[in-house]
XYZ file of C-alpha atoms in Angstrom:
321
model
C 84.651 28.010 55.301
C 82.873 26.929 52.104
C 82.045 23.529 53.661
C 80.542 25.275 56.667
C 78.324 27.441 54.417
C 77.114 24.337 52.548
C 76.330 22.575 55.822
C 74.472 25.628 57.141
C 72.559 25.912 53.870
C 71.312 22.308 53.990
C 70.539 22.612 57.704
C 68.268 25.588 57.015
C 66.517 23.664 54.219
C 66.066 20.620 56.490
C 64.611 22.669 59.351
C 62.364 24.553 56.946
C 60.898 21.306 55.564
C 60.532 19.876 59.070
C 58.579 22.827 60.430
C 56.566 23.221 57.224
C 55.423 19.609 57.620
C 54.476 20.270 61.247
C 52.400 23.228 60.095
C 50.622 21.116 57.459
C 49.652 18.587 60.140
C 47.717 21.233 62.053
C 46.039 22.799 59.055
C 42.491 23.804 59.953
C 39.678 21.601 58.720
C 36.163 22.995 58.400
C 33.614 20.313 59.248
C 30.343 22.231 59.450
C 29.154 25.485 57.972
C 25.809 27.219 58.300
C 24.643 30.804 58.709
C 22.726 30.786 61.974
C 24.885 33.166 64.005
C 27.864 35.483 63.886
C 30.480 33.492 65.774
C 32.728 30.598 64.883
C 33.686 27.644 67.058
C 37.102 26.023 66.958
C 37.581 22.476 68.222
C 40.929 21.513 69.701
C 40.967 17.899 70.836
C 44.118 17.671 72.908
C 46.219 14.510 72.881
C 44.233 12.518 70.291
C 45.983 12.229 66.977
C 44.719 12.970 63.516
C 41.402 11.812 62.180
C 40.662 9.512 65.111
C 40.151 12.691 67.110
C 37.586 13.901 64.570
C 35.814 10.526 64.639
C 35.721 10.396 68.428
C 34.349 13.878 69.019
C 32.494 14.897 65.862
C 29.180 13.202 66.666
C 29.014 14.601 70.178
C 30.076 18.088 69.092
C 27.488 18.240 66.297
C 24.731 17.288 68.740
C 25.322 20.356 70.937
C 23.025 23.381 70.740
C 25.966 25.767 71.065
C 27.400 24.288 67.867
C 24.101 24.205 65.981
C 23.785 27.978 66.506
C 27.262 28.924 65.336
C 28.284 30.243 61.940
C 31.212 27.916 61.357
C 32.708 24.928 63.151
C 36.406 24.434 62.496
C 38.350 21.412 63.652
C 41.950 22.288 64.466
C 43.988 19.350 63.251
C 47.314 18.762 64.901
C 49.602 15.986 66.047
C 51.037 15.918 69.523
C 52.567 13.604 72.071
C 51.494 13.432 75.691
C 52.506 16.591 77.575
C 53.957 18.131 74.390
C 52.427 21.596 74.208
C 54.262 22.830 71.085
C 51.623 22.023 68.444
C 48.857 22.985 70.859
C 50.246 26.538 70.960
C 50.873 26.565 67.212
C 47.286 25.539 66.469
C 45.971 28.416 68.576
C 48.403 30.894 67.030
C 47.255 29.867 63.551
C 43.840 31.384 64.302
C 45.068 34.947 64.526
C 42.795 37.020 66.764
C 39.139 35.960 66.318
C 36.623 38.319 67.937
C 33.772 36.856 70.015
C 34.654 33.391 68.763
C 34.713 30.349 71.013
C 37.336 27.644 71.258
C 36.196 24.284 72.573
C 38.881 22.057 74.010
C 37.914 18.427 74.383
C 39.432 17.188 77.613
C 40.786 13.694 78.043
C 43.092 12.143 80.607
C 46.231 12.683 78.500
C 46.064 16.401 79.223
C 48.612 17.910 81.547
C 46.310 20.559 83.097
C 49.147 22.818 84.250
C 50.719 23.001 80.789
C 47.320 23.548 79.226
C 46.409 26.434 81.545
C 49.792 28.089 81.079
C 49.126 28.012 77.353
C 45.526 29.245 77.516
C 46.471 32.192 79.708
C 48.552 33.516 76.808
C 45.523 33.799 74.499
C 42.591 36.180 74.805
C 39.914 33.790 73.539
C 36.730 32.392 75.072
C 37.645 28.825 76.004
C 35.134 26.079 76.733
C 36.734 22.972 78.196
C 34.427 19.986 77.775
C 35.201 16.921 79.832
C 34.258 13.683 78.053
C 35.956 11.404 80.582
C 34.460 9.642 83.597
C 35.000 11.700 86.744
C 34.731 8.519 88.812
C 38.354 7.902 87.769
C 40.799 9.543 90.171
C 43.155 10.789 87.462
C 40.296 12.635 85.749
C 38.950 14.148 88.968
C 42.403 15.291 90.094
C 43.120 16.940 86.745
C 39.772 18.745 86.758
C 40.446 19.875 90.319
C 43.710 21.346 89.078
C 41.975 23.111 86.180
C 39.322 24.545 88.503
C 41.845 25.653 91.124
C 43.827 27.631 88.549
C 40.859 28.724 86.469
C 40.890 32.060 84.670
C 37.912 34.209 83.712
C 37.893 33.250 80.019
C 37.505 29.496 80.716
C 34.156 27.744 81.153
C 34.214 24.135 82.336
C 31.498 21.902 80.855
C 30.588 18.227 80.922
C 28.542 15.739 78.899
C 27.159 13.949 81.974
C 24.859 14.995 84.809
C 26.426 12.295 87.000
C 29.875 13.751 86.340
C 28.610 17.190 87.301
C 27.247 15.796 90.568
C 30.653 14.309 91.389
C 32.323 17.606 90.529
C 29.818 19.487 92.676
C 30.707 17.215 95.599
C 34.279 18.440 95.116
C 33.263 22.123 94.887
C 33.791 22.349 91.128
C 31.206 24.175 89.027
C 30.553 22.738 85.584
C 27.861 23.388 82.973
C 25.928 20.484 81.446
C 26.205 19.975 77.673
C 24.372 16.675 77.128
C 24.490 14.604 73.965
C 21.534 15.859 71.949
C 19.721 14.754 68.837
C 21.744 15.065 65.641
C 19.347 14.506 62.744
C 22.044 13.242 60.382
C 22.502 10.151 62.546
C 18.815 9.251 62.947
C 18.110 6.253 60.693
C 15.047 4.090 60.146
C 16.828 0.812 59.600
C 15.008 -2.466 59.982
C 16.143 -4.152 63.196
C 17.531 -7.498 61.991
C 20.466 -8.029 64.385
C 19.511 -9.401 67.780
C 22.298 -8.158 70.033
C 25.215 -5.777 69.613
C 28.149 -4.726 71.707
C 30.760 -2.083 70.886
C 34.399 -3.183 71.138
C 33.717 -5.810 73.824
C 35.621 -8.644 72.178
C 39.213 -8.904 73.380
C 41.851 -11.541 72.727
C 44.458 -9.728 74.803
C 42.870 -9.737 78.246
C 39.770 -10.718 80.189
C 37.916 -7.556 81.158
C 34.444 -6.846 82.486
C 33.301 -6.298 78.900
C 34.972 -9.336 77.364
C 33.494 -11.497 80.140
C 29.973 -10.357 79.235
C 30.723 -10.793 75.532
C 31.757 -14.417 76.086
C 28.553 -15.056 78.023
C 26.504 -13.477 75.249
C 27.958 -15.600 72.449
C 27.441 -18.715 74.578
C 23.782 -17.897 75.229
C 22.609 -16.248 71.996
C 22.971 -17.069 68.306
C 23.080 -13.563 66.859
C 25.648 -11.375 68.637
C 27.771 -8.791 66.822
C 30.703 -6.919 68.338
C 30.856 -3.697 66.364
C 33.945 -1.651 65.610
C 34.760 1.227 63.292
C 33.528 4.772 62.942
C 30.555 6.714 61.586
C 28.560 4.879 58.879
C 30.835 1.830 58.849
C 29.778 1.297 62.461
C 26.232 2.676 62.282
C 25.057 0.529 59.370
C 25.303 -2.445 61.769
C 24.722 -0.752 65.098
C 21.448 0.890 64.117
C 20.076 -2.386 62.753
C 20.367 -3.921 66.223
C 17.446 -4.751 68.458
C 19.487 -4.599 71.659
C 22.731 -2.871 72.654
C 24.557 -4.105 75.749
C 26.430 -1.428 77.696
C 29.004 -2.352 80.351
C 31.590 -0.186 82.109
C 35.165 -0.860 81.045
C 36.766 -1.119 84.506
C 35.499 -1.011 88.096
C 36.392 2.679 88.503
C 34.265 3.553 85.452
C 30.850 4.092 87.040
C 29.387 6.880 84.862
C 26.790 5.954 82.237
C 28.267 6.098 78.725
C 25.874 8.688 77.277
C 27.993 9.570 74.246
C 27.847 5.925 73.208
C 24.247 5.159 74.155
C 22.118 8.283 73.626
C 22.340 8.079 69.857
C 21.263 4.422 70.046
C 18.222 5.314 72.145
C 17.313 8.008 69.606
C 17.436 5.257 66.947
C 15.080 3.122 69.067
C 17.588 0.477 70.009
C 16.882 -1.107 73.383
C 19.910 -0.282 75.529
C 20.518 -2.656 78.431
C 23.147 -1.242 80.759
C 24.549 -2.125 84.130
C 23.648 0.335 86.874
C 25.629 3.566 86.887
C 26.237 6.369 89.358
C 23.096 8.535 89.654
C 21.408 6.486 86.913
C 18.012 7.453 88.327
C 18.630 11.052 87.189
C 19.503 10.165 83.594
C 16.962 12.054 81.406
C 16.385 9.081 79.058
C 16.098 6.413 81.762
C 12.452 5.734 80.820
C 13.596 4.712 77.339
C 16.211 2.119 78.297
C 16.863 -0.611 80.880
C 19.287 -0.597 83.809
C 20.118 -3.819 85.613
C 22.845 -5.447 87.715
C 26.017 -6.549 85.958
C 25.369 -10.170 86.976
C 21.811 -9.996 85.644
C 22.605 -8.724 82.145
C 22.322 -12.119 80.453
C 18.991 -12.991 82.085
C 17.579 -9.542 81.381
C 18.700 -9.785 77.743
C 16.904 -13.131 77.376
C 13.747 -11.638 78.832
C 13.818 -8.607 76.551
C 14.660 -10.561 73.398
C 11.868 -13.072 74.067
C 9.429 -10.185 74.523
C 10.988 -7.743 72.097
C 7.822 -6.149 70.687
C 6.444 -5.535 74.165
C 9.612 -3.844 75.418
C 10.134 -1.870 72.220
C 6.655 -0.401 72.463
C 6.993 0.210 76.205
C 10.266 2.106 75.909
C 9.728 4.112 72.739
C 6.016 4.857 72.416
C 6.495 8.194 74.196
C 9.969 9.010 72.907
C 9.808 12.484 71.418
C 12.399 14.230 69.282
C 12.851 17.885 70.183
């Protein structure tokens, strides 16, 4: 009997430590505070672990008008595995019952939409689900179809891309546009002393559409930098670049990568991208260059050889709102 009590005692201590640690992992992290309005916004980035989630979404989130007008932006930190809803629920429960506050859920393809909706229906909050994936991918479209089909009144579906919204509209899904805007803290006036940059194109593991272009670039140009990292570690190189090359990752990725490229355009980097779905409707199309995938190298040579001309042409009328 005494042995059983000892075992039970240590089991309780073990479980207490285990669940205390899980709580610590989802401790709220305030990332922006101002006093412009009377509501808070909570960011819950489902399926992306730890600080990488903050790094991935923070720049886009801070560029949104809805965030600029809020009183406090709180990033709900939590760890989760694919389709594991436990910490997702716990993070929401940790908020208590905020009044008139908004919770933004960043959607990515690791979300199980049915589990997510079952969870959200248990909370009386105002949810904004922002899709940051490419709807041209079947898995993304099918999951958004599922979310829309089972939608409840306290959920608003939003998207970063006009082209995505057009694809959703073709599938009878209504979504509100929240484009990547100007975030003053990431506007730099660096001297442009790097000829050409790519972002995570270089790959030693496989030959992809991006790695193929990267290999062509380094064989045709002397000054090519493949940039990795986050925030200033990345931007101190990226925003010194004259030209950024943008290429879709796979053939089913056909939406222009606005979250990656808009901030570069705002920093007056010449973005050369392969054609994308509905590219002609992209609001900043007059301040960048679209071309065929097979013409990227030739177009890059032309622009680099006439850099001052193209820089003036693309940015002389660029206005910051």
